[in-house]
Amino acid sequence: MAPRALWKGQLRLSLVSIPVEIFSATKTSSKVSFRQIHKPSGKRVRYEKSVPGIGPVKAEDIVKGYEVGSDEYILLDPDEVDEIKLETKKTFELVQFVDACEISPLYFDKPYYITASDDLAQDAYRVVRDALRQASKVGLGQVTMRGKEYLACVKPCGDGLLMETLHYADELREADEIFTDIEDDETDKELLEVATSLIDKKTAPFDASAYTDKYAEAMQKLLDAKVKNKKTPRVQTGDDGPAEGENVIDLMSALKESLKEAGGAKSSAKKKAPRKKAS
């Protein structure tokens, strides 16, 4: 299945605008994934958005709340958020260029591929790619994806362009507060020489394919063995269907709480739904 573009818009360099699409450069499909199972019943564990005393709620009834005091929030309607006009929602403008080595590795967050949206855009796309490569620079700008405005840099990557999102300065923790207990003593010269020699002997070109996730491989090996083993405990979850029963339970809980607060009809509530003894 072809990957879905996370962003579509214009990559702008001064007066030149290039229609582009942005795709994630990483994938998680190769990793081992699990579902949580309720062991006594063998059913899948569900996660639902719910409100105390009400139970599960519809997605369209959820709005953003900003805390302004203790348990006090101002409410924002989704339409109000969407109305915020940011040019970076549709335009990624390269506003500055720097040497790649100027950006500390601390700032780099996640990589993305940038591609030209159509054949007509490829000429301009290649010009930007080759100009960055010839100048040995990366371009900086801001782009809005999934409700957040990112600082990002663009650099040549093979036949195309790579975008890497960057952390903002206020998102990074100062190193001094972490390294404060490390004494500033002079390093032993003999130990330094031995360590340097060891580094020289183990120095080689970087090859990411030489490294694999050994934990994931061991986990897959364990899973394969358990699949083959007929004695491995198994469950058939089937189709759990709509969570109607859960709504009833939540509703009953809400009614009981209401009765407690009202101070009445306690005895009748106990008869209809006897409370389970705590284990």
PDB file of N, CA and C in Angstrom, residues 120-196:
ATOM      1  N   LEU A 120       5.278  18.627 -13.461  1.00  0.00           N
ATOM      2  CA  LEU A 120       5.600  20.022 -13.766  1.00  0.00           C
ATOM      3  C   LEU A 120       6.447  20.669 -12.681  1.00  0.00           C
ATOM      4  N   ALA A 121       6.351  20.148 -11.450  1.00  0.00           N
ATOM      5  CA  ALA A 121       7.076  20.750 -10.331  1.00  0.00           C
ATOM      6  C   ALA A 121       8.496  20.208 -10.197  1.00  0.00           C
ATOM      7  N   GLN A 122       8.824  19.175 -10.959  1.00  0.00           N
ATOM      8  CA  GLN A 122      10.101  18.503 -10.736  1.00  0.00           C
ATOM      9  C   GLN A 122      11.314  19.351 -11.115  1.00  0.00           C
ATOM     10  N   ASP A 123      11.195  20.183 -12.133  1.00  0.00           N
ATOM     11  CA  ASP A 123      12.331  21.023 -12.527  1.00  0.00           C
ATOM     12  C   ASP A 123      12.746  21.950 -11.395  1.00  0.00           C
ATOM     13  N   ALA A 124      11.768  22.665 -10.833  1.00  0.00           N
ATOM     14  CA  ALA A 124      12.062  23.580  -9.723  1.00  0.00           C
ATOM     15  C   ALA A 124      12.531  22.803  -8.493  1.00  0.00           C
ATOM     16  N   TYR A 125      11.939  21.640  -8.276  1.00  0.00           N
ATOM     17  CA  TYR A 125      12.312  20.785  -7.147  1.00  0.00           C
ATOM     18  C   TYR A 125      13.796  20.402  -7.233  1.00  0.00           C
ATOM     19  N   ARG A 126      14.229  19.997  -8.437  1.00  0.00           N
ATOM     20  CA  ARG A 126      15.622  19.598  -8.625  1.00  0.00           C
ATOM     21  C   ARG A 126      16.574  20.782  -8.445  1.00  0.00           C
ATOM     22  N   VAL A 127      16.144  21.972  -8.861  1.00  0.00           N
ATOM     23  CA  VAL A 127      16.979  23.163  -8.702  1.00  0.00           C
ATOM     24  C   VAL A 127      17.252  23.423  -7.223  1.00  0.00           C
ATOM     25  N   VAL A 128      16.218  23.350  -6.394  1.00  0.00           N
ATOM     26  CA  VAL A 128      16.386  23.569  -4.956  1.00  0.00           C
ATOM     27  C   VAL A 128      17.291  22.491  -4.362  1.00  0.00           C
ATOM     28  N   ARG A 129      17.051  21.228  -4.731  1.00  0.00           N
ATOM     29  CA  ARG A 129      17.873  20.118  -4.225  1.00  0.00           C
ATOM     30  C   ARG A 129      19.340  20.317  -4.572  1.00  0.00           C
ATOM     31  N   ASP A 130      19.619  20.606  -5.839  1.00  0.00           N
ATOM     32  CA  ASP A 130      21.004  20.714  -6.288  1.00  0.00           C
ATOM     33  C   ASP A 130      21.679  21.970  -5.757  1.00  0.00           C
ATOM     34  N   ALA A 131      20.908  23.048  -5.594  1.00  0.00           N
ATOM     35  CA  ALA A 131      21.479  24.276  -5.043  1.00  0.00           C
ATOM     36  C   ALA A 131      21.897  24.067  -3.594  1.00  0.00           C
ATOM     37  N   LEU A 132      21.071  23.374  -2.817  1.00  0.00           N
ATOM     38  CA  LEU A 132      21.423  23.076  -1.419  1.00  0.00           C
ATOM     39  C   LEU A 132      22.667  22.188  -1.358  1.00  0.00           C
ATOM     40  N   ARG A 133      22.735  21.216  -2.258  1.00  0.00           N
ATOM     41  CA  ARG A 133      23.885  20.309  -2.268  1.00  0.00           C
ATOM     42  C   ARG A 133      25.159  21.056  -2.652  1.00  0.00           C
ATOM     43  N   GLN A 134      25.079  21.919  -3.657  1.00  0.00           N
ATOM     44  CA  GLN A 134      26.253  22.656  -4.120  1.00  0.00           C
ATOM     45  C   GLN A 134      26.732  23.654  -3.073  1.00  0.00           C
ATOM     46  N   ALA A 135      25.795  24.248  -2.346  1.00  0.00           N
ATOM     47  CA  ALA A 135      26.165  25.231  -1.326  1.00  0.00           C
ATOM     48  C   ALA A 135      26.524  24.582   0.008  1.00  0.00           C
ATOM     49  N   SER A 136      26.254  23.269   0.135  1.00  0.00           N
ATOM     50  CA  SER A 136      26.483  22.550   1.398  1.00  0.00           C
ATOM     51  C   SER A 136      25.728  23.213   2.551  1.00  0.00           C
ATOM     52  N   LYS A 137      24.471  23.566   2.253  1.00  0.00           N
ATOM     53  CA  LYS A 137      23.630  24.235   3.249  1.00  0.00           C
ATOM     54  C   LYS A 137      22.346  23.438   3.464  1.00  0.00           C
ATOM     55  N   VAL A 138      21.674  23.758   4.565  1.00  0.00           N
ATOM     56  CA  VAL A 138      20.318  23.259   4.800  1.00  0.00           C
ATOM     57  C   VAL A 138      19.406  24.469   4.957  1.00  0.00           C
ATOM     58  N   GLY A 139      18.172  24.328   4.486  1.00  0.00           N
ATOM     59  CA  GLY A 139      17.207  25.409   4.585  1.00  0.00           C
ATOM     60  C   GLY A 139      16.353  25.267   5.831  1.00  0.00           C
ATOM     61  N   LEU A 140      16.024  26.403   6.444  1.00  0.00           N
ATOM     62  CA  LEU A 140      15.196  26.415   7.650  1.00  0.00           C
ATOM     63  C   LEU A 140      13.866  27.096   7.377  1.00  0.00           C
ATOM     64  N   GLY A 141      12.817  26.574   7.999  1.00  0.00           N
ATOM     65  CA  GLY A 141      11.495  27.174   7.873  1.00  0.00           C
ATOM     66  C   GLY A 141      10.553  26.562   8.886  1.00  0.00           C
ATOM     67  N   GLN A 142       9.279  26.900   8.771  1.00  0.00           N
ATOM     68  CA  GLN A 142       8.272  26.359   9.675  1.00  0.00           C
ATOM     69  C   GLN A 142       7.105  25.810   8.866  1.00  0.00           C
ATOM     70  N   VAL A 143       6.553  24.703   9.377  1.00  0.00           N
ATOM     71  CA  VAL A 143       5.447  24.051   8.683  1.00  0.00           C
ATOM     72  C   VAL A 143       4.470  23.516   9.726  1.00  0.00           C
ATOM     73  N   THR A 144       3.172  23.629   9.427  1.00  0.00           N
ATOM     74  CA  THR A 144       2.138  23.156  10.351  1.00  0.00           C
ATOM     75  C   THR A 144       1.609  21.816   9.901  1.00  0.00           C
ATOM     76  N   MET A 145       1.746  20.800  10.761  1.00  0.00           N
ATOM     77  CA  MET A 145       1.226  19.458  10.493  1.00  0.00           C
ATOM     78  C   MET A 145       0.519  18.950  11.736  1.00  0.00           C
ATOM     79  N   ARG A 146      -0.665  18.367  11.520  1.00  0.00           N
ATOM     80  CA  ARG A 146      -1.407  17.732  12.607  1.00  0.00           C
ATOM     81  C   ARG A 146      -1.570  18.648  13.826  1.00  0.00           C
ATOM     82  N   GLY A 147      -1.928  19.880  13.548  1.00  0.00           N
ATOM     83  CA  GLY A 147      -2.260  20.793  14.629  1.00  0.00           C
ATOM     84  C   GLY A 147      -1.079  21.382  15.371  1.00  0.00           C
ATOM     85  N   LYS A 148       0.132  21.272  14.832  1.00  0.00           N
ATOM     86  CA  LYS A 148       1.301  21.855  15.485  1.00  0.00           C
ATOM     87  C   LYS A 148       2.207  22.480  14.442  1.00  0.00           C
ATOM     88  N   GLU A 149       2.765  23.642  14.787  1.00  0.00           N
ATOM     89  CA  GLU A 149       3.712  24.298  13.886  1.00  0.00           C
ATOM     90  C   GLU A 149       5.130  23.866  14.263  1.00  0.00           C
ATOM     91  N   TYR A 150       5.817  23.258  13.298  1.00  0.00           N
ATOM     92  CA  TYR A 150       7.159  22.730  13.538  1.00  0.00           C
ATOM     93  C   TYR A 150       8.222  23.631  12.934  1.00  0.00           C
ATOM     94  N   LEU A 151       9.338  23.731  13.624  1.00  0.00           N
ATOM     95  CA  LEU A 151      10.555  24.263  13.027  1.00  0.00           C
ATOM     96  C   LEU A 151      11.197  23.096  12.302  1.00  0.00           C
ATOM     97  N   ALA A 152      11.667  23.314  11.072  1.00  0.00           N
ATOM     98  CA  ALA A 152      12.186  22.196  10.287  1.00  0.00           C
ATOM     99  C   ALA A 152      13.316  22.648   9.378  1.00  0.00           C
ATOM    100  N   CYS A 153      14.173  21.699   9.035  1.00  0.00           N
ATOM    101  CA  CYS A 153      15.246  21.982   8.083  1.00  0.00           C
ATOM    102  C   CYS A 153      15.102  21.051   6.889  1.00  0.00           C
ATOM    103  N   VAL A 154      15.583  21.495   5.742  1.00  0.00           N
ATOM    104  CA  VAL A 154      15.502  20.730   4.491  1.00  0.00           C
ATOM    105  C   VAL A 154      16.896  20.560   3.926  1.00  0.00           C
ATOM    106  N   LYS A 155      17.211  19.323   3.526  1.00  0.00           N
ATOM    107  CA  LYS A 155      18.545  19.038   2.984  1.00  0.00           C
ATOM    108  C   LYS A 155      18.420  18.021   1.851  1.00  0.00           C
ATOM    109  N   PRO A 156      19.405  17.956   0.954  1.00  0.00           N
ATOM    110  CA  PRO A 156      19.377  16.944  -0.104  1.00  0.00           C
ATOM    111  C   PRO A 156      19.482  15.544   0.485  1.00  0.00           C
ATOM    112  N   CYS A 157      18.802  14.580  -0.165  1.00  0.00           N
ATOM    113  CA  CYS A 157      18.849  13.194   0.284  1.00  0.00           C
ATOM    114  C   CYS A 157      18.717  12.300  -0.943  1.00  0.00           C
ATOM    115  N   GLY A 158      19.836  11.806  -1.457  1.00  0.00           N
ATOM    116  CA  GLY A 158      19.785  10.999  -2.668  1.00  0.00           C
ATOM    117  C   GLY A 158      19.201  11.798  -3.818  1.00  0.00           C
ATOM    118  N   ASP A 159      18.136  11.278  -4.437  1.00  0.00           N
ATOM    119  CA  ASP A 159      17.499  11.970  -5.559  1.00  0.00           C
ATOM    120  C   ASP A 159      16.488  13.016  -5.095  1.00  0.00           C
ATOM    121  N   GLY A 160      16.251  13.098  -3.798  1.00  0.00           N
ATOM    122  CA  GLY A 160      15.195  13.985  -3.325  1.00  0.00           C
ATOM    123  C   GLY A 160      15.617  14.912  -2.204  1.00  0.00           C
ATOM    124  N   LEU A 161      14.615  15.319  -1.419  1.00  0.00           N
ATOM    125  CA  LEU A 161      14.835  16.226  -0.299  1.00  0.00           C
ATOM    126  C   LEU A 161      14.349  15.571   0.991  1.00  0.00           C
ATOM    127  N   LEU A 162      15.103  15.788   2.048  1.00  0.00           N
ATOM    128  CA  LEU A 162      14.741  15.278   3.365  1.00  0.00           C
ATOM    129  C   LEU A 162      14.423  16.456   4.278  1.00  0.00           C
ATOM    130  N   MET A 163      13.297  16.366   4.956  1.00  0.00           N
ATOM    131  CA  MET A 163      12.950  17.362   5.966  1.00  0.00           C
ATOM    132  C   MET A 163      13.099  16.734   7.340  1.00  0.00           C
ATOM    133  N   GLU A 164      13.711  17.446   8.258  1.00  0.00           N
ATOM    134  CA  GLU A 164      13.805  16.977   9.640  1.00  0.00           C
ATOM    135  C   GLU A 164      13.199  18.029  10.553  1.00  0.00           C
ATOM    136  N   THR A 165      12.217  17.615  11.354  1.00  0.00           N
ATOM    137  CA  THR A 165      11.649  18.549  12.321  1.00  0.00           C
ATOM    138  C   THR A 165      12.663  18.770  13.431  1.00  0.00           C
ATOM    139  N   LEU A 166      12.654  19.977  13.967  1.00  0.00           N
ATOM    140  CA  LEU A 166      13.604  20.362  15.004  1.00  0.00           C
ATOM    141  C   LEU A 166      12.858  20.779  16.270  1.00  0.00           C
ATOM    142  N   HIS A 167      13.458  20.538  17.399  1.00  0.00           N
ATOM    143  CA  HIS A 167      12.898  21.031  18.655  1.00  0.00           C
ATOM    144  C   HIS A 167      13.109  22.540  18.727  1.00  0.00           C
ATOM    145  N   TYR A 168      12.148  23.245  19.313  1.00  0.00           N
ATOM    146  CA  TYR A 168      12.352  24.660  19.604  1.00  0.00           C
ATOM    147  C   TYR A 168      13.298  24.781  20.794  1.00  0.00           C
ATOM    148  N   ALA A 169      13.944  25.936  20.913  1.00  0.00           N
ATOM    149  CA  ALA A 169      14.938  26.129  21.974  1.00  0.00           C
ATOM    150  C   ALA A 169      14.350  25.891  23.363  1.00  0.00           C
ATOM    151  N   ASP A 170      13.092  26.313  23.579  1.00  0.00           N
ATOM    152  CA  ASP A 170      12.500  26.172  24.911  1.00  0.00           C
ATOM    153  C   ASP A 170      12.042  24.745  25.215  1.00  0.00           C
ATOM    154  N   GLU A 171      12.208  23.837  24.245  1.00  0.00           N
ATOM    155  CA  GLU A 171      11.851  22.436  24.472  1.00  0.00           C
ATOM    156  C   GLU A 171      13.027  21.605  24.981  1.00  0.00           C
ATOM    157  N   LEU A 172      14.226  22.185  24.962  1.00  0.00           N
ATOM    158  CA  LEU A 172      15.416  21.464  25.376  1.00  0.00           C
ATOM    159  C   LEU A 172      15.796  21.795  26.812  1.00  0.00           C
ATOM    160  N   ARG A 173      16.181  20.776  27.553  1.00  0.00           N
ATOM    161  CA  ARG A 173      16.638  20.958  28.930  1.00  0.00           C
ATOM    162  C   ARG A 173      18.111  21.346  28.918  1.00  0.00           C
ATOM    163  N   GLU A 174      18.491  22.277  29.776  1.00  0.00           N
ATOM    164  CA  GLU A 174      19.884  22.694  29.868  1.00  0.00           C
ATOM    165  C   GLU A 174      20.749  21.539  30.349  1.00  0.00           C
ATOM    166  N   ALA A 175      21.881  21.322  29.678  1.00  0.00           N
ATOM    167  CA  ALA A 175      22.761  20.209  30.032  1.00  0.00           C
ATOM    168  C   ALA A 175      23.433  20.432  31.382  1.00  0.00           C
ATOM    169  N   ASP A 176      23.663  21.683  31.749  1.00  0.00           N
ATOM    170  CA  ASP A 176      24.384  21.980  32.997  1.00  0.00           C
ATOM    171  C   ASP A 176      23.697  21.372  34.211  1.00  0.00           C
ATOM    172  N   GLU A 177      22.367  21.366  34.219  1.00  0.00           N
ATOM    173  CA  GLU A 177      21.651  20.836  35.383  1.00  0.00           C
ATOM    174  C   GLU A 177      21.778  19.316  35.489  1.00  0.00           C
ATOM    175  N   ILE A 178      22.132  18.665  34.382  1.00  0.00           N
ATOM    176  CA  ILE A 178      22.321  17.219  34.394  1.00  0.00           C
ATOM    177  C   ILE A 178      23.772  16.862  34.733  1.00  0.00           C
ATOM    178  N   PHE A 179      24.720  17.623  34.179  1.00  0.00           N
ATOM    179  CA  PHE A 179      26.142  17.315  34.342  1.00  0.00           C
ATOM    180  C   PHE A 179      26.791  18.049  35.512  1.00  0.00           C
ATOM    181  N   THR A 180      25.992  18.647  36.361  1.00  0.00           N
ATOM    182  CA  THR A 180      26.534  19.493  37.416  1.00  0.00           C
ATOM    183  C   THR A 180      27.450  18.759  38.378  1.00  0.00           C
ATOM    184  N   ASP A 181      27.247  17.437  38.566  1.00  0.00           N
ATOM    185  CA  ASP A 181      28.052  16.677  39.530  1.00  0.00           C
ATOM    186  C   ASP A 181      29.344  16.128  38.930  1.00  0.00           C
ATOM    187  N   ILE A 182      29.559  16.331  37.633  1.00  0.00           N
ATOM    188  CA  ILE A 182      30.782  15.834  37.002  1.00  0.00           C
ATOM    189  C   ILE A 182      31.907  16.831  37.243  1.00  0.00           C
ATOM    190  N   GLU A 183      32.960  16.374  37.937  1.00  0.00           N
ATOM    191  CA  GLU A 183      34.069  17.263  38.292  1.00  0.00           C
ATOM    192  C   GLU A 183      34.923  17.565  37.063  1.00  0.00           C
ATOM    193  N   ASP A 184      35.425  18.782  37.008  1.00  0.00           N
ATOM    194  CA  ASP A 184      36.212  19.239  35.860  1.00  0.00           C
ATOM    195  C   ASP A 184      37.692  18.958  36.100  1.00  0.00           C
ATOM    196  N   ASP A 185      38.043  17.660  36.251  1.00  0.00           N
ATOM    197  CA  ASP A 185      39.431  17.274  36.471  1.00  0.00           C
ATOM    198  C   ASP A 185      40.105  16.945  35.139  1.00  0.00           C
ATOM    199  N   GLU A 186      41.420  17.004  35.120  1.00  0.00           N
ATOM    200  CA  GLU A 186      42.179  16.689  33.913  1.00  0.00           C
ATOM    201  C   GLU A 186      42.179  15.181  33.694  1.00  0.00           C
ATOM    202  N   THR A 187      41.986  14.750  32.459  1.00  0.00           N
ATOM    203  CA  THR A 187      41.960  13.333  32.127  1.00  0.00           C
ATOM    204  C   THR A 187      43.355  12.732  32.155  1.00  0.00           C
ATOM    205  N   ASP A 188      43.475  11.510  32.689  1.00  0.00           N
ATOM    206  CA  ASP A 188      44.747  10.810  32.728  1.00  0.00           C
ATOM    207  C   ASP A 188      45.248  10.588  31.295  1.00  0.00           C
ATOM    208  N   LYS A 189      46.471  11.013  30.997  1.00  0.00           N
ATOM    209  CA  LYS A 189      46.995  10.972  29.635  1.00  0.00           C
ATOM    210  C   LYS A 189      47.153   9.552  29.095  1.00  0.00           C
ATOM    211  N   GLU A 190      47.600   8.617  29.948  1.00  0.00           N
ATOM    212  CA  GLU A 190      47.785   7.243  29.488  1.00  0.00           C
ATOM    213  C   GLU A 190      46.440   6.585  29.175  1.00  0.00           C
ATOM    214  N   LEU A 191      45.463   6.811  30.055  1.00  0.00           N
ATOM    215  CA  LEU A 191      44.136   6.267  29.812  1.00  0.00           C
ATOM    216  C   LEU A 191      43.524   6.864  28.555  1.00  0.00           C
ATOM    217  N   LEU A 192      43.736   8.143  28.346  1.00  0.00           N
ATOM    218  CA  LEU A 192      43.218   8.822  27.164  1.00  0.00           C
ATOM    219  C   LEU A 192      43.836   8.255  25.895  1.00  0.00           C
ATOM    220  N   GLU A 193      45.143   7.938  25.949  1.00  0.00           N
ATOM    221  CA  GLU A 193      45.837   7.382  24.783  1.00  0.00           C
ATOM    222  C   GLU A 193      45.298   5.999  24.434  1.00  0.00           C
ATOM    223  N   VAL A 194      45.059   5.167  25.463  1.00  0.00           N
ATOM    224  CA  VAL A 194      44.518   3.829  25.236  1.00  0.00           C
ATOM    225  C   VAL A 194      43.109   3.911  24.649  1.00  0.00           C
ATOM    226  N   ALA A 195      42.294   4.793  25.215  1.00  0.00           N
ATOM    227  CA  ALA A 195      40.917   4.949  24.728  1.00  0.00           C
ATOM    228  C   ALA A 195      40.896   5.457  23.292  1.00  0.00           C
ATOM    229  N   THR A 196      41.794   6.384  22.970  1.00  0.00           N
ATOM    230  CA  THR A 196      41.874   6.923  21.611  1.00  0.00           C
ATOM    231  C   THR A 196      42.307   5.843  20.619  1.00  0.00           C
TER     232      THR A 196
END
